[in-house]
Amino acid sequence: MKRFRLIAVLVALTFAAAACGSSDTADGDAGETGGAATDGSFVYAFPFAITDLDPASAFSSENVVLQNVYESLTTFNPPGSAELLSPSLAESWTSNDDATEWTFTLREGVTFHDGTPLNAEAVRASLQRTIDLDLGAAFILLPIESMDVVDDLTITFTLGYPAPLDIVMSSNYGASIMSIDGSTQDAAWFNEGNDAGTGPYTISAFSPNEGTKLSRYDDYWGGWADGQFSEIDIQLVEDPVLAEQMIRAGDADATNNLPFDSYAALAEEESLSVVKGESMQNLFGLLNHERLSPEVREALVLSFPYDEVAENLYGGEATRAQGIIPQAVWGSSTDLDLPETDLDAAAKLLADAGTTDLSVTYSFDAGTTEQQQIGEVWKANLATIGIDLVLEPLTFDARWELAQADPANAQDIFTLFWFPTFVTPYDFMFSLFRSEEAPFFNLGYYSNPAFDDLIDEADALSGTDREAAIELFQQAGQTLIDDNSAVFMLDVPNVNVVQSNVEGYTPNPAYAGVIRFHELSRNE
């Protein structure tokens, strides 16, 4: 459920050759609202339910927990950093000239939360488990043909085609490394609140309906310093009004997903910092290809109020989406042939097709002010051409379940936020539009074999010829526009509110919604 409220510089990626890398828990007591933040604890008022703590299958808001409990071989750095990647569990890595063989050297002295040491076999077993389950973001590991444990701290990957495996291993999802014992467990074990990571925190309590509590792992390889937070309380606070009250009262140390018209006033509060970072997230409406005719899909695309929405929502800080790839992600383009709002043309399409008195459902996340406002503005446009837009607010989980059940009886428009699994155009295109036998995130049920071939070829070129890959990804982006596969709405700004006495927070759009709690301390 890639859906956080997450545009600026093109990230300069060098894919061809690798850079050498310069508990037992209780359920039910997590997340009681209103507990005051203290020096030793950090409270995150978080807007989305956390439902899957299996790092091999989780593909949603769980990253806010998992990125603090588990680690991957590399980490993607925030925009403006001197290096694209930082070493994490791997100290260094190299590849051959055509990026089909990669060798990673692991960090010494790292232990899992069960006390066992990090070694190459644990890396192999972790990734093999993800490949075998074939859930969530397992597609990021598709290039891997074999994994060879060279010695305790060295592992070599042989790929079926060139790929930037150093960047793949920085993924938000699907690249987590777990202990040998963890790699033998099933999903139920993880979702009882157990974990098997190397990260700075362990899971101490987990309730999908309330939140998650984390406790510091004393033997974390990164060490601990005075002022860092030993307890993290991630509270499920779906009501943005309540989240704003909590951050103003000091009952939360951080929150996001507030209405954008609240940020100006919050920025005036001496006790608060409103942190605006670059974003790799966009908002779009997937159009149901099983229910909507080509003429209706095109009419919906032509009826959307692109300029009005960009100028008047998100504090005027959002920008019109240039297709499916956000402008901060490499491979994006400002030269695609985009549709413009044209109600007369939309009305003619419907009249020529003999379509009258049509009702169309607009599915969006309950409690999201901007998505509701978008629906209301769009509804007014559509009413002028004889389409009744029915706004259908539900929790994301409920929407997702309905959309996956039966495309012929599902929503007509599925609004969705997306941010990178790892930073590549392939993620947006593969996850959302590649042909699927059963719907997962392709919730417009789009299928175009020529598009599938185009993005697969572009992905294979990403490891050796980035310019050629970009050209193909841009062709694929135009195909999605020409096929009226979705209404591409906005690239959305990333804004978080943090207590001013918290130091060390740097937003990283490659890990949307994630706060790396180990980097923080309280200054009082």
XYZ file of C-alpha atoms in Angstrom:
524
model
C 0.000 0.000 0.000
C 2.564 2.459 -1.079
C 0.627 5.510 -0.027
C 2.510 8.086 2.045
C 2.143 11.812 1.366
C 5.449 12.201 -0.103
C 10.545 17.065 -6.873
C 13.268 18.590 -7.773
C 16.697 17.467 -9.029
C 17.334 14.540 -11.341
C 19.407 12.037 -9.417
C 22.608 11.355 -11.305
C 23.024 7.606 -11.144
C 26.077 5.732 -12.333
C 24.947 2.189 -13.013
C 27.617 0.636 -15.150
C 30.267 -0.271 -12.643
C 29.928 -0.494 -8.928
C 31.385 2.096 -6.684
C 33.423 0.618 -3.897
C 31.554 1.399 -0.742
C 33.800 4.452 0.562
C 12.674 -10.602 21.033
C 9.985 -11.817 22.256
C 7.039 -9.403 22.325
C 3.532 -8.858 23.634
C 0.553 -7.865 21.511
C -1.909 -5.195 22.477
C -0.283 -2.509 24.589
C 1.299 -0.428 21.839
C 0.254 3.027 20.818
C -1.920 4.411 23.575
C -2.677 7.929 22.404
C -1.650 10.884 24.518
C 1.406 9.604 26.357
C 3.778 12.551 26.669
C 7.113 12.289 24.907
C 10.064 12.118 27.301
C 13.820 12.358 26.920
C 14.280 8.612 26.562
C 11.331 8.020 24.264
C 10.160 9.305 20.904
C 6.491 9.352 19.891
C 5.609 9.253 16.194
C 1.937 10.008 15.440
C 1.705 7.883 12.323
C -1.349 7.954 10.024
C -1.383 4.415 8.610
C -1.989 0.977 10.072
C 0.942 -1.429 10.168
C -0.307 -4.909 9.314
C 2.603 -7.037 8.048
C 5.954 -7.296 9.839
C 7.401 -10.031 7.626
C 10.270 -8.224 5.847
C 9.999 -10.569 2.863
C 6.380 -9.664 2.103
C 5.681 -6.239 3.681
C 5.113 -3.635 0.989
C 3.351 -0.778 2.714
C 3.532 1.527 5.712
C 5.455 -1.191 7.562
C 8.683 0.326 6.292
C 8.515 2.884 9.118
C 9.122 -0.034 11.491
C 11.170 -2.393 9.358
C 13.745 0.215 8.294
C 14.624 0.657 11.978
C 14.660 -3.044 12.855
C 16.304 -4.521 9.748
C 19.104 -3.338 7.502
C 20.121 -3.970 3.922
C 23.531 -4.142 2.284
C 23.506 -0.508 1.149
C 21.580 2.693 1.890
C 20.413 5.280 -0.661
C 21.509 8.743 0.476
C 19.308 11.868 0.635
C 19.477 14.339 -2.277
C 22.533 16.586 -2.080
C 24.760 13.926 -0.507
C 28.318 13.542 -1.770
C 27.738 9.860 -2.584
C 24.738 8.101 -4.096
C 24.947 5.202 -1.625
C 26.359 4.543 1.803
C 27.643 1.225 3.115
C 25.261 -0.468 5.519
C 25.721 -4.187 6.199
C 28.146 -4.275 3.269
C 31.384 -2.351 3.751
C 32.266 -2.396 0.047
C 31.185 -3.858 -3.272
C 32.427 -4.283 -6.832
C 31.026 -5.467 -10.146
C 32.389 -6.703 -13.437
C 32.295 -4.401 -16.469
C 28.849 -5.455 -17.672
C 27.256 -5.400 -14.189
C 26.284 -9.076 -14.258
C 28.489 -10.163 -11.355
C 28.600 -8.378 -8.029
C 30.660 -9.104 -4.928
C 29.776 -7.602 -1.545
C 32.111 -7.613 1.455
C 30.192 -7.588 4.724
C 30.823 -5.503 7.806
C 32.577 -7.291 10.669
C 31.250 -7.316 14.221
C 27.547 -7.125 13.383
C 25.104 -9.301 15.316
C 21.451 -10.084 14.837
C 19.011 -9.470 17.648
C 19.212 -13.175 18.548
C 22.941 -12.731 19.161
C 24.168 -14.635 16.113
C 26.758 -12.965 13.857
C 26.062 -11.488 10.449
C 27.619 -13.642 7.750
C 27.278 -14.293 4.034
C 25.078 -17.354 4.557
C 22.555 -15.221 6.431
C 22.510 -12.787 3.499
C 21.984 -15.620 1.032
C 19.235 -17.247 3.122
C 17.417 -13.940 3.664
C 17.278 -13.048 -0.014
C 16.471 -16.623 -1.021
C 13.492 -16.577 1.332
C 12.211 -13.402 -0.330
C 12.740 -14.898 -3.794
C 10.987 -18.145 -2.848
C 7.967 -16.450 -1.261
C 7.631 -14.175 -4.311
C 5.544 -11.638 -2.414
C 5.664 -7.871 -1.915
C 8.761 -6.412 -3.547
C 10.371 -9.734 -4.505
C 10.510 -8.477 -8.091
C 13.554 -6.361 -7.195
C 15.558 -9.618 -6.975
C 14.522 -10.924 -10.406
C 17.971 -10.294 -11.946
C 19.650 -12.724 -9.501
C 20.494 -16.121 -11.027
C 22.705 -17.437 -8.241
C 24.337 -16.471 -4.953
C 27.735 -17.845 -3.982
C 28.962 -17.696 -0.384
C 32.694 -17.116 -0.887
C 33.563 -16.944 2.805
C 31.975 -15.717 6.038
C 32.061 -12.072 4.984
C 31.935 -12.288 1.170
C 29.054 -13.095 -1.154
C 28.964 -13.007 -4.963
C 25.811 -12.569 -7.041
C 25.554 -13.722 -10.649
C 22.803 -11.965 -12.594
C 20.830 -13.078 -15.598
C 21.116 -9.603 -17.090
C 22.914 -6.353 -16.164
C 21.429 -4.551 -13.185
C 22.547 -1.930 -10.630
C 22.560 -4.413 -7.748
C 24.218 -1.942 -5.379
C 21.143 0.298 -5.735
C 18.745 -2.645 -5.642
C 20.254 -3.612 -2.287
C 19.296 -0.207 -0.869
C 15.610 -0.943 -1.485
C 12.884 0.237 0.865
C 11.393 -3.264 0.681
C 12.566 -6.764 -0.179
C 16.280 -6.326 0.633
C 16.201 -6.765 4.417
C 18.737 -9.153 5.900
C 17.611 -11.430 8.739
C 19.222 -14.069 10.900
C 19.486 -17.692 9.806
C 16.752 -18.620 12.267
C 14.560 -15.782 11.032
C 14.859 -16.981 7.443
C 13.251 -20.295 8.489
C 10.180 -18.677 10.098
C 6.748 -18.150 8.595
C 4.737 -14.928 8.387
C 2.802 -15.739 11.556
C 6.015 -15.710 13.603
C 6.886 -12.204 12.410
C 3.343 -10.945 12.842
C 3.305 -12.066 16.454
C 5.833 -9.265 16.935
C 9.045 -11.289 16.655
C 11.954 -9.936 14.662
C 15.311 -11.116 13.347
C 17.158 -7.990 12.268
C 20.467 -6.231 12.875
C 19.030 -2.729 13.216
C 19.259 -0.353 16.169
C 15.810 -1.297 17.479
C 13.883 -4.452 18.301
C 10.100 -4.797 18.329
C 8.823 -4.717 21.911
C 5.059 -4.503 21.270
C 2.852 -4.702 18.203
C -0.851 -4.120 17.640
C -2.152 -3.480 14.098
C -5.013 -1.404 15.549
C -2.900 0.724 17.884
C 0.748 0.885 16.850
C 4.214 -0.512 17.408
C 6.778 0.011 20.133
C 10.507 -0.366 19.586
C 13.326 -0.730 22.109
C 16.984 -0.098 21.520
C 19.238 -3.067 20.741
C 22.146 -2.523 23.127
C 24.672 -4.387 20.961
C 23.900 -2.461 17.783
C 27.054 -2.220 15.670
C 26.513 1.508 15.127
C 26.798 2.163 18.853
C 24.856 4.485 21.104
C 25.498 7.990 22.421
C 23.958 10.132 25.130
C 20.690 11.742 24.111
C 19.616 9.098 21.617
C 16.174 7.602 22.009
C 15.981 4.187 23.646
C 12.215 3.734 23.226
C 10.123 4.481 20.143
C 6.328 4.621 20.246
C 4.777 4.581 16.768
C 1.139 5.381 17.497
C -1.583 4.840 14.912
C -3.282 8.249 14.647
C -5.479 8.218 11.561
C -7.316 11.459 12.395
C -5.185 14.406 11.182
C -6.953 16.756 13.610
C -5.874 14.577 16.531
C -2.342 14.295 15.129
C -2.106 18.087 14.946
C -3.377 18.411 18.505
C -0.763 15.921 19.693
C 2.149 17.654 17.985
C 1.038 21.067 19.283
C 0.674 19.733 22.847
C 4.036 17.982 22.801
C 2.399 14.564 23.071
C 4.055 13.568 19.792
C 7.579 14.271 18.603
C 6.760 13.985 14.889
C 3.854 13.527 12.528
C 2.937 13.902 8.860
C -0.102 13.689 6.577
C -1.656 16.837 8.027
C -3.831 19.106 5.875
C -1.502 21.402 3.971
C -3.375 24.497 5.068
C -2.231 23.798 8.637
C 1.527 23.969 7.999
C 1.858 27.769 7.833
C 0.432 28.177 11.333
C 2.492 25.269 12.672
C 5.655 26.866 11.287
C 4.962 29.901 13.480
C 5.167 27.749 16.614
C 8.568 28.148 18.280
C 8.395 24.601 19.627
C 7.864 23.036 16.199
C 9.813 22.629 12.971
C 8.005 22.133 9.668
C 10.466 20.171 7.527
C 9.927 20.234 3.778
C 12.045 17.792 1.813
C 12.351 16.705 -1.771
C 9.820 14.123 -2.816
C 9.785 11.088 -5.062
C 6.068 10.512 -4.513
C 3.159 11.124 -6.825
C -0.617 10.844 -6.826
C -2.665 9.350 -9.634
C -5.978 7.668 -10.345
C -5.807 4.203 -11.904
C -8.661 3.710 -14.398
C -10.479 0.376 -14.411
C -9.899 -1.207 -17.829
C -12.391 -3.970 -17.056
C -15.309 -1.596 -16.418
C -14.574 1.572 -18.371
C -14.646 1.801 -22.150
C -11.742 3.485 -23.976
C -14.006 6.482 -24.667
C -14.966 6.870 -21.018
C -11.341 6.548 -19.878
C -10.294 9.256 -22.320
C -13.176 11.476 -21.240
C -12.106 11.089 -17.602
C -8.532 12.034 -18.510
C -9.724 15.108 -20.414
C -12.092 16.195 -17.651
C -9.559 16.265 -14.819
C -8.823 19.809 -13.499
C -5.014 19.561 -13.676
C -4.115 23.244 -13.251
C -6.778 23.976 -10.655
C -5.687 21.080 -8.467
C -1.977 21.905 -8.741
C -2.504 25.582 -7.931
C -4.989 25.268 -5.088
C -4.155 22.089 -3.183
C -1.103 21.089 -1.131
C -0.452 24.734 -0.378
C 0.324 25.322 -4.044
C 3.543 23.331 -3.583
C 2.526 20.291 -5.630
C 3.326 20.212 -9.340
C 1.439 18.616 -12.177
C 2.610 15.039 -12.722
C 4.571 14.514 -15.926
C 3.325 10.971 -16.389
C 4.002 8.206 -13.895
C 7.628 9.035 -12.974
C 8.110 11.837 -10.397
C 10.504 14.554 -11.471
C 13.019 13.749 -8.716
C 13.472 10.190 -10.036
C 15.925 9.533 -12.865
C 14.216 8.690 -16.165
C 11.499 11.298 -15.741
C 10.726 13.727 -18.555
C 9.082 17.100 -19.080
C 8.728 16.445 -22.824
C 5.898 13.925 -22.811
C 2.680 14.754 -24.681
C 0.304 15.371 -21.786
C -3.462 15.837 -22.060
C -5.021 19.148 -21.103
C -8.402 19.744 -19.474
C -10.949 19.898 -22.301
C -14.552 19.393 -21.218
C -15.936 20.006 -24.717
C -13.770 17.232 -26.179
C -14.711 14.928 -23.296
C -18.428 15.588 -23.847
C -18.092 14.865 -27.594
C -16.358 11.540 -26.892
C -19.244 10.457 -24.700
C -21.889 11.670 -27.139
C -20.246 9.908 -30.098
C -20.080 6.698 -28.044
C -23.735 7.036 -27.003
C -22.776 7.090 -23.328
C -25.253 8.910 -21.073
C -26.140 9.083 -17.371
C -22.929 7.375 -16.307
C -21.978 6.881 -12.644
C -18.281 6.438 -11.829
C -16.824 5.547 -8.406
C -13.799 7.455 -7.108
C -12.069 5.395 -4.407
C -9.799 7.307 -2.014
C -8.291 7.068 1.456
C -10.737 8.111 4.161
C -9.508 11.120 6.132
C -7.270 12.500 3.374
C -8.439 16.075 2.914
C -6.654 16.668 -0.365
C -7.887 13.475 -2.039
C -11.449 14.373 -1.048
C -11.049 17.933 -2.346
C -9.677 16.608 -5.625
C -12.725 14.384 -5.929
C -15.097 17.266 -5.247
C -13.514 19.532 -7.875
C -13.407 16.711 -10.416
C -17.044 15.840 -9.613
C -18.102 19.378 -10.523
C -16.300 19.125 -13.878
C -17.807 15.726 -14.654
C -21.324 16.853 -13.802
C -21.185 19.246 -16.758
C -20.669 16.329 -19.173
C -23.211 13.927 -17.677
C -20.992 11.821 -15.405
C -21.794 11.444 -11.723
C -18.565 10.946 -9.755
C -19.411 8.988 -6.591
C -16.850 9.644 -3.864
C -16.049 6.452 -1.962
C -13.815 7.036 1.097
C -12.517 3.856 2.780
C -9.430 2.773 4.676
C -6.663 1.726 2.345
C -6.844 -1.900 3.431
C -10.565 -2.028 2.674
C -10.049 -0.353 -0.705
C -7.216 -2.701 -1.602
C -9.193 -5.797 -0.641
C -12.141 -4.718 -2.780
C -9.921 -3.829 -5.733
C -8.158 -7.201 -5.676
C -11.336 -9.258 -5.321
C -13.071 -8.788 -8.678
C -12.041 -6.133 -11.232
C -15.448 -6.305 -12.936
C -17.153 -5.205 -9.714
C -14.401 -3.001 -8.316
C -13.979 0.761 -8.237
C -13.743 2.748 -11.456
C -10.951 5.042 -10.241
C -8.427 3.973 -7.601
C -6.449 6.917 -6.257
C -2.991 5.962 -5.067
C 0.235 7.501 -3.847
C 3.429 5.762 -4.928
C 7.054 6.198 -3.962
C 10.107 4.159 -4.945
C 10.678 0.628 -3.758
C 14.197 1.443 -4.878
C 15.015 4.465 -6.978
C 14.262 3.396 -10.537
C 11.458 4.094 -13.058
C 10.979 0.335 -13.349
C 9.386 0.151 -9.913
C 6.593 2.596 -10.818
C 5.954 0.929 -14.159
C 6.352 -2.715 -13.143
C 4.372 -2.502 -9.917
C 1.474 -0.449 -11.251
C 1.062 -1.308 -14.929
C 2.819 -4.550 -15.899
C 0.367 -7.290 -16.828
C -0.762 -9.403 -13.863
C -2.759 -12.629 -13.717
C -4.195 -11.582 -10.355
C -4.244 -7.906 -9.350
C -1.737 -6.796 -6.741
C -0.980 -3.119 -7.324
C -2.033 -3.005 -10.975
C -5.446 -1.849 -9.786
C -6.456 -0.390 -13.141
C -6.062 -3.916 -14.573
C -4.002 -2.542 -17.470
C -2.383 -5.057 -19.823
C -0.198 -4.244 -22.808
C 2.448 -6.842 -23.821
C 4.363 -4.245 -25.862
C 4.604 -2.034 -22.768
C 5.758 -5.020 -20.694
C 8.541 -5.770 -23.168
C 9.594 -2.123 -23.293
C 10.051 -1.719 -19.539
C 11.763 -5.100 -19.168
C 14.285 -4.100 -21.842
C 14.811 -0.725 -20.178
C 15.388 -2.384 -16.820
C 17.984 -4.737 -18.326
C 19.810 -1.742 -19.825
C 19.836 0.176 -16.536
C 22.992 -1.550 -15.387
C 25.107 -0.734 -18.446
C 23.555 2.023 -20.579
C 21.536 4.481 -18.524
C 20.828 6.847 -21.419
C 19.345 4.047 -23.516
C 17.317 2.896 -20.522
C 15.962 6.413 -19.996
C 14.858 6.645 -23.633
C 12.923 3.378 -23.342
C 11.382 4.310 -19.994
C 10.205 7.593 -21.488
C 8.668 5.768 -24.445
C 6.882 3.535 -21.953
C 5.673 6.600 -20.067
C 4.170 8.036 -23.244
C 2.490 4.691 -23.945
C 0.717 4.869 -20.580
C -0.498 8.378 -21.407
C -1.637 7.413 -24.913
C -3.519 4.384 -23.554
C -5.337 6.524 -20.945
C -4.163 4.015 -18.359
C -4.561 6.488 -15.494
C -5.113 10.115 -14.607
C -1.640 11.333 -13.632
C -2.387 14.064 -11.134
C 0.433 15.482 -9.024
C 3.980 15.172 -7.785
C 3.332 15.738 -4.100
C 5.594 17.575 -1.629
C 6.985 15.821 1.439
C 6.288 17.652 4.691
C 6.840 16.498 8.276
C 6.332 18.296 11.564
C 8.955 17.642 14.255
C 9.455 19.065 17.729
C 12.164 21.733 17.599
C 14.128 20.077 20.384
C 14.690 16.965 18.250
C 17.986 17.030 16.383
C 19.298 14.958 13.491
C 16.212 14.524 11.318
C 16.993 14.554 7.592
C 14.165 13.512 5.259
C 15.135 10.956 2.639
C 12.608 10.581 -0.219
C 13.995 7.140 -1.079
C 12.422 5.894 2.175
C 9.060 7.616 2.301
C 7.555 8.082 5.740
C 10.596 6.574 7.452
C 12.298 8.327 10.352
C 15.637 6.768 11.242
C 15.276 7.079 14.981
C 18.887 6.133 15.732
C 20.022 9.355 14.043
C 17.959 11.517 16.412
C 18.551 13.013 19.842
C 16.782 15.498 22.048
C 18.373 18.870 22.721
C 17.053 20.264 25.993
